PDB file of C-alpha atoms in Angstrom:
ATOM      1  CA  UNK A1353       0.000   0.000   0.000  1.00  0.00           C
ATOM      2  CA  UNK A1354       1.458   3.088  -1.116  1.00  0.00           C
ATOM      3  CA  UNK A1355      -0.732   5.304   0.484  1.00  0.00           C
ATOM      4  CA  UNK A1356      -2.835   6.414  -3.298  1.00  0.00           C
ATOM      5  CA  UNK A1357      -5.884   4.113  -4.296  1.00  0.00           C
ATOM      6  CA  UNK A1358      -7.600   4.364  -7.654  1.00  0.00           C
ATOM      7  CA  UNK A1359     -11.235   3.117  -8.681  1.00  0.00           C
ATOM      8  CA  UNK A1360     -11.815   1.109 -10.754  1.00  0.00           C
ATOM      9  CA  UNK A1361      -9.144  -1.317 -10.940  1.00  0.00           C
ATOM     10  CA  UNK A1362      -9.865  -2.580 -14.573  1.00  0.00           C
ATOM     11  CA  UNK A1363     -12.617  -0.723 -16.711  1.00  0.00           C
ATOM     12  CA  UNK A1364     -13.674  -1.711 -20.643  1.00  0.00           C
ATOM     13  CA  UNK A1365     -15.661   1.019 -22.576  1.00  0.00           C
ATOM     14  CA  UNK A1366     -16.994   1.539 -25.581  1.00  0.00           C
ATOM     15  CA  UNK A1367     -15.562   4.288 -27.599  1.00  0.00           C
ATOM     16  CA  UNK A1368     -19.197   6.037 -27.144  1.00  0.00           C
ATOM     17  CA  UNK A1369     -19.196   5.629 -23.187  1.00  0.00           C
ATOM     18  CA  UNK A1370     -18.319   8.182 -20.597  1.00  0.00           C
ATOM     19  CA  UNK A1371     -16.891   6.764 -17.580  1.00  0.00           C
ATOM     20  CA  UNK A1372     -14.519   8.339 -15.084  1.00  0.00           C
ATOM     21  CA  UNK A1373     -11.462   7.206 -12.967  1.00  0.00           C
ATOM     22  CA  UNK A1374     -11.027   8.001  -9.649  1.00  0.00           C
ATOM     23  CA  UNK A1375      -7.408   8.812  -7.168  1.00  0.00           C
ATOM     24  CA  UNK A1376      -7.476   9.659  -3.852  1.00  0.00           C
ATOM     25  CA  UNK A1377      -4.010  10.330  -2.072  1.00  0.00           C
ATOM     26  CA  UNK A1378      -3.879   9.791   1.912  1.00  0.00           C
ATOM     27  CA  UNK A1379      -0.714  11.114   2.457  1.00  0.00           C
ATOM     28  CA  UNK A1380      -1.236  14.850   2.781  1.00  0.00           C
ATOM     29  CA  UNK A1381       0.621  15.721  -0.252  1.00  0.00           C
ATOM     30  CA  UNK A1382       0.268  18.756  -2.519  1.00  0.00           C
ATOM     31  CA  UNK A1383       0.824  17.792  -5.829  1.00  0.00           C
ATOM     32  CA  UNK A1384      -1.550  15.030  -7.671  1.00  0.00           C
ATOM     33  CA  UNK A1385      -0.574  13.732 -11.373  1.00  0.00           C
ATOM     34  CA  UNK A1386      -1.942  11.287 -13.932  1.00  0.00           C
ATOM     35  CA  UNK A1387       0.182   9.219 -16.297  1.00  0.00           C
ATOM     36  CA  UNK A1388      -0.660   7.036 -19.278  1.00  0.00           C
ATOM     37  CA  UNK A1389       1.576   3.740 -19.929  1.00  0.00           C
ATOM     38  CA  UNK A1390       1.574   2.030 -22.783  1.00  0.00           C
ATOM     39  CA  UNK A1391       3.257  -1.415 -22.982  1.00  0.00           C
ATOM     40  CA  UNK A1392       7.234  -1.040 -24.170  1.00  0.00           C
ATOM     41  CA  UNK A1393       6.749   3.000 -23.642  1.00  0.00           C
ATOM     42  CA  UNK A1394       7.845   5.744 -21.186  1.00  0.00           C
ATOM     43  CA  UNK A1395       5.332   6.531 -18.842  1.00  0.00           C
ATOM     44  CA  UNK A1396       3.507   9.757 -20.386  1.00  0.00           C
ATOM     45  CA  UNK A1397       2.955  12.435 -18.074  1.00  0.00           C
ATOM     46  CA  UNK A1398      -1.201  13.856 -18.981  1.00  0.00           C
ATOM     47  CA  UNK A1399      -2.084  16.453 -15.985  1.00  0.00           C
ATOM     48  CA  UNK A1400      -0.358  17.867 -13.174  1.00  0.00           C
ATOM     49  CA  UNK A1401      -2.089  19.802  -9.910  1.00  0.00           C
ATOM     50  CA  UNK A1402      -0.227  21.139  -7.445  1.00  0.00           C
ATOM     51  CA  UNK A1403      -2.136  22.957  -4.855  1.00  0.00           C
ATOM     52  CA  UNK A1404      -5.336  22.049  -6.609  1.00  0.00           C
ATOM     53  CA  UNK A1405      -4.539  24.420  -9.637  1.00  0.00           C
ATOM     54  CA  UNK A1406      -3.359  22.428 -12.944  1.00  0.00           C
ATOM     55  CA  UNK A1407      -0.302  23.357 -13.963  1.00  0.00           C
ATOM     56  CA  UNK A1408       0.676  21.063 -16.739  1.00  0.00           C
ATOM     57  CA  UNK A1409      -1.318  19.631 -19.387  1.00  0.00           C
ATOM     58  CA  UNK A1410       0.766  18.072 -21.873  1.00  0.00           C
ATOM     59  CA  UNK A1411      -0.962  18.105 -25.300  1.00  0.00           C
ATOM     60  CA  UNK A1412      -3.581  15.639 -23.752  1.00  0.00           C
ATOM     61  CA  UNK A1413      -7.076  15.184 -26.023  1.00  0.00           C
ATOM     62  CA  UNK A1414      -9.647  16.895 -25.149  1.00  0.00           C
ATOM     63  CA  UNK A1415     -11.449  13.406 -24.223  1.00  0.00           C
ATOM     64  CA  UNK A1416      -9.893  13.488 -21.530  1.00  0.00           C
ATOM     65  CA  UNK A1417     -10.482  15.871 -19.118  1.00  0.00           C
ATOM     66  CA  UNK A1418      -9.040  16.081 -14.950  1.00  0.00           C
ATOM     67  CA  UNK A1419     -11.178  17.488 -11.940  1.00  0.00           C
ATOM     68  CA  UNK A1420      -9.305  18.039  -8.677  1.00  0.00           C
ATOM     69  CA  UNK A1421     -11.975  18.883  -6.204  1.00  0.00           C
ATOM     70  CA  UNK A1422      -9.330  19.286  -3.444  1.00  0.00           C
ATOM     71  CA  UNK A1423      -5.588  18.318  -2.352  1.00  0.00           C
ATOM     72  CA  UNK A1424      -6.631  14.710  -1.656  1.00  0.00           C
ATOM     73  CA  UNK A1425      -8.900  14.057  -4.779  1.00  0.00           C
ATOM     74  CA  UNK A1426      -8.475  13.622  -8.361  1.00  0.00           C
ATOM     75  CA  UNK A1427     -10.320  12.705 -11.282  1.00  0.00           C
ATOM     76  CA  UNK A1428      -9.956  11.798 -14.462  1.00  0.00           C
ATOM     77  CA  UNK A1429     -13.144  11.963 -16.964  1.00  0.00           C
ATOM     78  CA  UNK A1430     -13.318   9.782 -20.371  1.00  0.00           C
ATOM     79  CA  UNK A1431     -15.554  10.165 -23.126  1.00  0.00           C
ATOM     80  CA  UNK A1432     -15.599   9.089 -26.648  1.00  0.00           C
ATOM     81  CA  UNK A1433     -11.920   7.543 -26.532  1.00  0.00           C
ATOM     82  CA  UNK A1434     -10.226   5.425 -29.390  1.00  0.00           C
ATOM     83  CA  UNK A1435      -8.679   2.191 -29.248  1.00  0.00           C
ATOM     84  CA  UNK A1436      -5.188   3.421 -29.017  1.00  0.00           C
ATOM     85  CA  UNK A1437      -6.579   4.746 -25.274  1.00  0.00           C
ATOM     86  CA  UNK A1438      -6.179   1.368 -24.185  1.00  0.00           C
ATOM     87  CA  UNK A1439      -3.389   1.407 -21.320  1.00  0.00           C
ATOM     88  CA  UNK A1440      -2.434   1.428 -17.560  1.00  0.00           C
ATOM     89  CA  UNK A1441      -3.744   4.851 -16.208  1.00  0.00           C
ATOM     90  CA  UNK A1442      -1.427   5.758 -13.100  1.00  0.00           C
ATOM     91  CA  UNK A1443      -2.537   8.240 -10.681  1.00  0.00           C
ATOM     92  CA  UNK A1444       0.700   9.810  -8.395  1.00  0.00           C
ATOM     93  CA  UNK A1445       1.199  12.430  -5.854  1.00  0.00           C
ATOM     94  CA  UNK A1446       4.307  13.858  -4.199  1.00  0.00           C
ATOM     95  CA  UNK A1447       5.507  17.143  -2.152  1.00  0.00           C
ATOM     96  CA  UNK A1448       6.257  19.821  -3.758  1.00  0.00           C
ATOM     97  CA  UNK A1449       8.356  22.691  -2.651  1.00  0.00           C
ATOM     98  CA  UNK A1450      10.445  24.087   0.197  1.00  0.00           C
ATOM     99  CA  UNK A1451      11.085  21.190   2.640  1.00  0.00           C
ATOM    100  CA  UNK A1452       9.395  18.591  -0.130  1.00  0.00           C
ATOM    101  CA  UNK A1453      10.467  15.065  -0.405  1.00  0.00           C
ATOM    102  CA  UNK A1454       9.551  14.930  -4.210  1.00  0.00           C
ATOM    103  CA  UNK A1455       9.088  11.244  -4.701  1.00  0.00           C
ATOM    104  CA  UNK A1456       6.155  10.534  -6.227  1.00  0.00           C
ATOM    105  CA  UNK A1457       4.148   7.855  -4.849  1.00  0.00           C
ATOM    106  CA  UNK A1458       1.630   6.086  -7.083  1.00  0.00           C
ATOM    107  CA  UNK A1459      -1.560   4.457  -7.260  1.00  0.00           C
ATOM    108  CA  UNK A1460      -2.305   1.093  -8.490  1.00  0.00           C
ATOM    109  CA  UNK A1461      -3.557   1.911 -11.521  1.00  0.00           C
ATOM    110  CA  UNK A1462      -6.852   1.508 -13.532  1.00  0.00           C
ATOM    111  CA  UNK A1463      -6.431  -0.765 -16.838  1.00  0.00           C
ATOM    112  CA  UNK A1464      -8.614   0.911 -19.375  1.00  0.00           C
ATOM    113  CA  UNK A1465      -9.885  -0.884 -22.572  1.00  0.00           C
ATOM    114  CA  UNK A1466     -11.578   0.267 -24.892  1.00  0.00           C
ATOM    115  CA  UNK A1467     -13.493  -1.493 -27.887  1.00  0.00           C
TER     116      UNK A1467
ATOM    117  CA  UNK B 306      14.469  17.298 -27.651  1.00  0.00           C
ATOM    118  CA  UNK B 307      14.565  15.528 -23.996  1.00  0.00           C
ATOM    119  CA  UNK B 308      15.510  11.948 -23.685  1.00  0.00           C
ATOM    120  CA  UNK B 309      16.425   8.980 -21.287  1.00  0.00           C
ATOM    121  CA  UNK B 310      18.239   6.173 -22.584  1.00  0.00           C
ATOM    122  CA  UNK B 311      18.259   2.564 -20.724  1.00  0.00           C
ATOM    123  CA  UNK B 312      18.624  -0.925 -21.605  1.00  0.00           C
ATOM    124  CA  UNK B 313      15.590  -2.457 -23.031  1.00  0.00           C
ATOM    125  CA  UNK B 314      15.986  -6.151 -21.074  1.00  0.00           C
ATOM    126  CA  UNK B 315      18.990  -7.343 -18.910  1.00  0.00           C
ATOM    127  CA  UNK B 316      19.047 -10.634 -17.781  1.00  0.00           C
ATOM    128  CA  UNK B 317      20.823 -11.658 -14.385  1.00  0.00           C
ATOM    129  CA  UNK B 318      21.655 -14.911 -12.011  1.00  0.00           C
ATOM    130  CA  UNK B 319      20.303 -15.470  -8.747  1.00  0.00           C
ATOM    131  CA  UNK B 320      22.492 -14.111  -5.586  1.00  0.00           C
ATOM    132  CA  UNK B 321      25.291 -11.905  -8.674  1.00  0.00           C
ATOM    133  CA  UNK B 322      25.279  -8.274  -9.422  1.00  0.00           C
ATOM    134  CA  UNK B 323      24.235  -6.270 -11.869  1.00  0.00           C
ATOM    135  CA  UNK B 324      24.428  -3.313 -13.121  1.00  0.00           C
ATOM    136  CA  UNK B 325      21.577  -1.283 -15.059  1.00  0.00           C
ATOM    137  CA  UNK B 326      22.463   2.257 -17.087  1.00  0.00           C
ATOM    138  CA  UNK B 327      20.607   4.939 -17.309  1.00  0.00           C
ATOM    139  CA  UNK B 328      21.784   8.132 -20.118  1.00  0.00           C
ATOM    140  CA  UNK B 329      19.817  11.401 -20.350  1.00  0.00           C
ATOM    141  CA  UNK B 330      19.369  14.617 -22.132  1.00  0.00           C
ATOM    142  CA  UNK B 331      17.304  16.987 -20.607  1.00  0.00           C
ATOM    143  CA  UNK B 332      16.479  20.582 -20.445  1.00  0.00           C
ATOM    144  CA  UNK B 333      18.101  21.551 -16.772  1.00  0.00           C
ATOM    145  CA  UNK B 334      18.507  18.656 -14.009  1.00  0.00           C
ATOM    146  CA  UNK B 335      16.820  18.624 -10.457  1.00  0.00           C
ATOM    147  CA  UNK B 336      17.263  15.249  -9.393  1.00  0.00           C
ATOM    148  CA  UNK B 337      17.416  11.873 -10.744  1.00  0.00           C
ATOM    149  CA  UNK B 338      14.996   8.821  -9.256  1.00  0.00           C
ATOM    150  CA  UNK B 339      14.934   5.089  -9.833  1.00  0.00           C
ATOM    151  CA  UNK B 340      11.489   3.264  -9.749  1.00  0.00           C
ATOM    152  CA  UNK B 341      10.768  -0.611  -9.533  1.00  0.00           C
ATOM    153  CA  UNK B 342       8.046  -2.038 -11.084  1.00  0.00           C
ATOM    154  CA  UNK B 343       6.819  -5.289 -10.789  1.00  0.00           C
ATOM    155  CA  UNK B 344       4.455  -6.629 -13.794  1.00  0.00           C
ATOM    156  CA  UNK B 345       0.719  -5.804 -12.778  1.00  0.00           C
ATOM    157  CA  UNK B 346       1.484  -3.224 -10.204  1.00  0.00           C
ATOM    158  CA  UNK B 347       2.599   0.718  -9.771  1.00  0.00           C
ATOM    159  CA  UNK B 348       5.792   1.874  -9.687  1.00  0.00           C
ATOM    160  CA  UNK B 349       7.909   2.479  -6.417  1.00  0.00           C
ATOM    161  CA  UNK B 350      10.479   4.810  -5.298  1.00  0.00           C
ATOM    162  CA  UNK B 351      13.770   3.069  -4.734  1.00  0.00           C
ATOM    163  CA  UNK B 352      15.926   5.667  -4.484  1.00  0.00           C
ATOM    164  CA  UNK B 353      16.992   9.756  -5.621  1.00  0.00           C
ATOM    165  CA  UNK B 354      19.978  11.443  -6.477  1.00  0.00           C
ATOM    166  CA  UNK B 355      20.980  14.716  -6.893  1.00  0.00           C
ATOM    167  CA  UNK B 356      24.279  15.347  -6.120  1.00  0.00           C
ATOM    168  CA  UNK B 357      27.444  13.175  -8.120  1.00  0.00           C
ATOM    169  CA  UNK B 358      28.451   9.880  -6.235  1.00  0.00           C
ATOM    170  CA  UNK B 359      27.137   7.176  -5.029  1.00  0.00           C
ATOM    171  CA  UNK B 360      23.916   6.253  -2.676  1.00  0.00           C
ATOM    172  CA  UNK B 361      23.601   3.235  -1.322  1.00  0.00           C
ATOM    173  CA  UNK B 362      20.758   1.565   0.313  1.00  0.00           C
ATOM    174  CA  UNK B 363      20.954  -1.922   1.536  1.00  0.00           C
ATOM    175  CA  UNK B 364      21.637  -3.968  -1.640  1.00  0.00           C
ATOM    176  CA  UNK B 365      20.214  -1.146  -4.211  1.00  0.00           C
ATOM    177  CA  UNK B 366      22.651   1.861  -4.707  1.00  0.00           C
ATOM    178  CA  UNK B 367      22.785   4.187  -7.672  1.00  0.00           C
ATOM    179  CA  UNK B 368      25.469   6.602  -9.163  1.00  0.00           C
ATOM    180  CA  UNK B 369      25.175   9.929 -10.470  1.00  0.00           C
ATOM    181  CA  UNK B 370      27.407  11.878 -12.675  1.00  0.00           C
ATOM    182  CA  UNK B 371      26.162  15.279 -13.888  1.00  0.00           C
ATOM    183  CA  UNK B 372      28.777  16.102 -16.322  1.00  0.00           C
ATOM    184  CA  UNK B 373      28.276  13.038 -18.240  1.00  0.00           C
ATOM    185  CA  UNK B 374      24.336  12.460 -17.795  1.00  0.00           C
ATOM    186  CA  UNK B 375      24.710   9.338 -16.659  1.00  0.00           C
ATOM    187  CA  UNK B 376      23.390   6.985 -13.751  1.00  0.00           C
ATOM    188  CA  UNK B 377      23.576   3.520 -12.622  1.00  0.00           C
ATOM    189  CA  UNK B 378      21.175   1.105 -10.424  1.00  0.00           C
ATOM    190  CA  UNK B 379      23.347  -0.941  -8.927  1.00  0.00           C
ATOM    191  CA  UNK B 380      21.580  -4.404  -7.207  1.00  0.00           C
ATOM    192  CA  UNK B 381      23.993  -6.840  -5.296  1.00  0.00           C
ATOM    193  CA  UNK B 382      23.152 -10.279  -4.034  1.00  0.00           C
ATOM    194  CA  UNK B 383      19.863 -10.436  -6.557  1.00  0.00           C
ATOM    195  CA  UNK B 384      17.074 -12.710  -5.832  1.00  0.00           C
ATOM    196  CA  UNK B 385      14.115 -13.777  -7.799  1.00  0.00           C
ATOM    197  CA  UNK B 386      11.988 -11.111  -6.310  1.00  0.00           C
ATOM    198  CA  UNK B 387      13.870  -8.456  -8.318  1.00  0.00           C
ATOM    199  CA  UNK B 388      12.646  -9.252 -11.454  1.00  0.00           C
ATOM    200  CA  UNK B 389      10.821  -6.225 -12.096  1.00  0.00           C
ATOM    201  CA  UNK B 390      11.350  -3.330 -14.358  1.00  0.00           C
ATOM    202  CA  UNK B 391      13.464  -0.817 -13.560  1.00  0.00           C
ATOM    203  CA  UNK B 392      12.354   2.592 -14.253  1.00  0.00           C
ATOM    204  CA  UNK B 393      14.890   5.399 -14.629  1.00  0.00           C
ATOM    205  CA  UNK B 394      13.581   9.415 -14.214  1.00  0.00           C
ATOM    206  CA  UNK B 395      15.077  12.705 -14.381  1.00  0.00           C
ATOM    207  CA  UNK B 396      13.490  15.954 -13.158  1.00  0.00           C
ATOM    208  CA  UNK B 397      13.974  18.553 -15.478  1.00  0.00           C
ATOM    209  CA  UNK B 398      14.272  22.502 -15.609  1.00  0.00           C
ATOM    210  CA  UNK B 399      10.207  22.279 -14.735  1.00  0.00           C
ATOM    211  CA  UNK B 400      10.260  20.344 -12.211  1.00  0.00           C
ATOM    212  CA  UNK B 401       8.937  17.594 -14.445  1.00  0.00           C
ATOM    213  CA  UNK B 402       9.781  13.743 -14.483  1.00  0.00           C
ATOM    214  CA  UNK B 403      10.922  12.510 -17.881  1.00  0.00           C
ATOM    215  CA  UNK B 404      10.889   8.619 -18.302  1.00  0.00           C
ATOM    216  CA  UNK B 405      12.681   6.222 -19.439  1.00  0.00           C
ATOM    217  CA  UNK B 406      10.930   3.244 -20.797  1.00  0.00           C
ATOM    218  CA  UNK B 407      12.121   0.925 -18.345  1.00  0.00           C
ATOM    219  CA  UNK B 408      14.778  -1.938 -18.202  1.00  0.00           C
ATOM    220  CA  UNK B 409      13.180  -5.404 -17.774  1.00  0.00           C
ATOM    221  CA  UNK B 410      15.432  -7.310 -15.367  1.00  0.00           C
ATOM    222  CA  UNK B 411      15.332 -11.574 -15.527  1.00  0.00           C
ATOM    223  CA  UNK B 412      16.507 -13.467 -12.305  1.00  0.00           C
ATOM    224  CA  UNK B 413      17.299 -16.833 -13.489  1.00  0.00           C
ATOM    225  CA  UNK B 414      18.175 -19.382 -10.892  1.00  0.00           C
TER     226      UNK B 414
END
């Protein structure tokens, strides 16, 4: 247990569904962060929040879209996604700034397929 | 453009040493990290460096050098439960991680 959880586990849409993942963080950090990985890739970083404001969005599609309701709490919501959206979805968090450890600590992950 | 280079799949006998290499080009340098990653399951922190040398940590250390971009995990005394991937990271000028795409490690017996 690293200290993140993520619902659901495993999820299979179809590429007219909306669904949405959920992260939740319970160690008090102030940075939250979703990553795609694709089998044989480098993880790809999607959204960064730190202190609840997103500061990083890194050319994602507009299918996807993050919430971050608070410090503890993130979302990520899906809608009309392609086959080549099937992958591990990793949610992270870490501490940012003066006295920060920076390690990010991640989440188990929700494997997403989509047909 | 950024980039981490490591080896795609190393493979490794039970209770040796070994040695996995990690290259990068990246715009500025705050810190370097090594993740393990077993199939199935997140990554985890095994260790961070920032200044040049060496860190060691039980059986794991790694090695920095700056000047040349270049890191090493080190793992001594392997056992099968280190077959994982190995994930190398660097955080750049943004205070971003940049990935490698991981080194599979095989523990044979």
């Amino acid at each position: 247990e690293t200290g993140v959880t993520q619902t659901p586990r495993h999820l299979v849409m179809g590429m007219t569904n909306k669904k949405s993942l959920k992260c939740e963080q319970h160690l008090g950090h102030n940075a939250m962060y979703w990553y795609k990985q694709s089998a044989k890739k480098p993880l790809e970083l999607m959204f960064v929040y730190n202190f609840k404001e997103q500061t990083e969005n890194n050319s994602v599609p507009s299918r996807f879209s993050p919430e971050c309701p608070n410090s503890s709490h993130l979302f990520l919501h899906l809608h009309t996604l392609q086959p080549e959206d099937s992958a591990l979805y990793l949610c992270a968090s870490s501490q940012e700034g003066a006295g920060g450890s920076y390690e990010q600590y991640f989440g188990p992950g929700t494997r997403l397929t989509v047909t | 453009g950024q980039n981490i280079d490591q080896p795609t799949e190393m493979t490794a006998t039970e209770g040796a040493i070994v040695q996995i290499n990690c290259t990068y080009q990246t715009s500025g340098f705050n810190g370097l990290f090594w993740y393990q990653q077993h199939a199935g399951e997140a990554p985890t922190f095994l260790s961070y460096n920032v200044l040049d040398g060496l860190e060691e940590k039980g059986r794991f250390s790694s090695f920095l050098s700056r000047s040349k971009g270049y890191s090493y995990l080190l793992l001594k005394e392997l056992q099968m439960k280190d077959s994982a991937s190995y994930l190398c990271a660097v955080r750049d000028s943004n205070y971003q991680l940049i990935w490698g795409a991981g080194t599979k490690l095989i523990i044979k017996p």
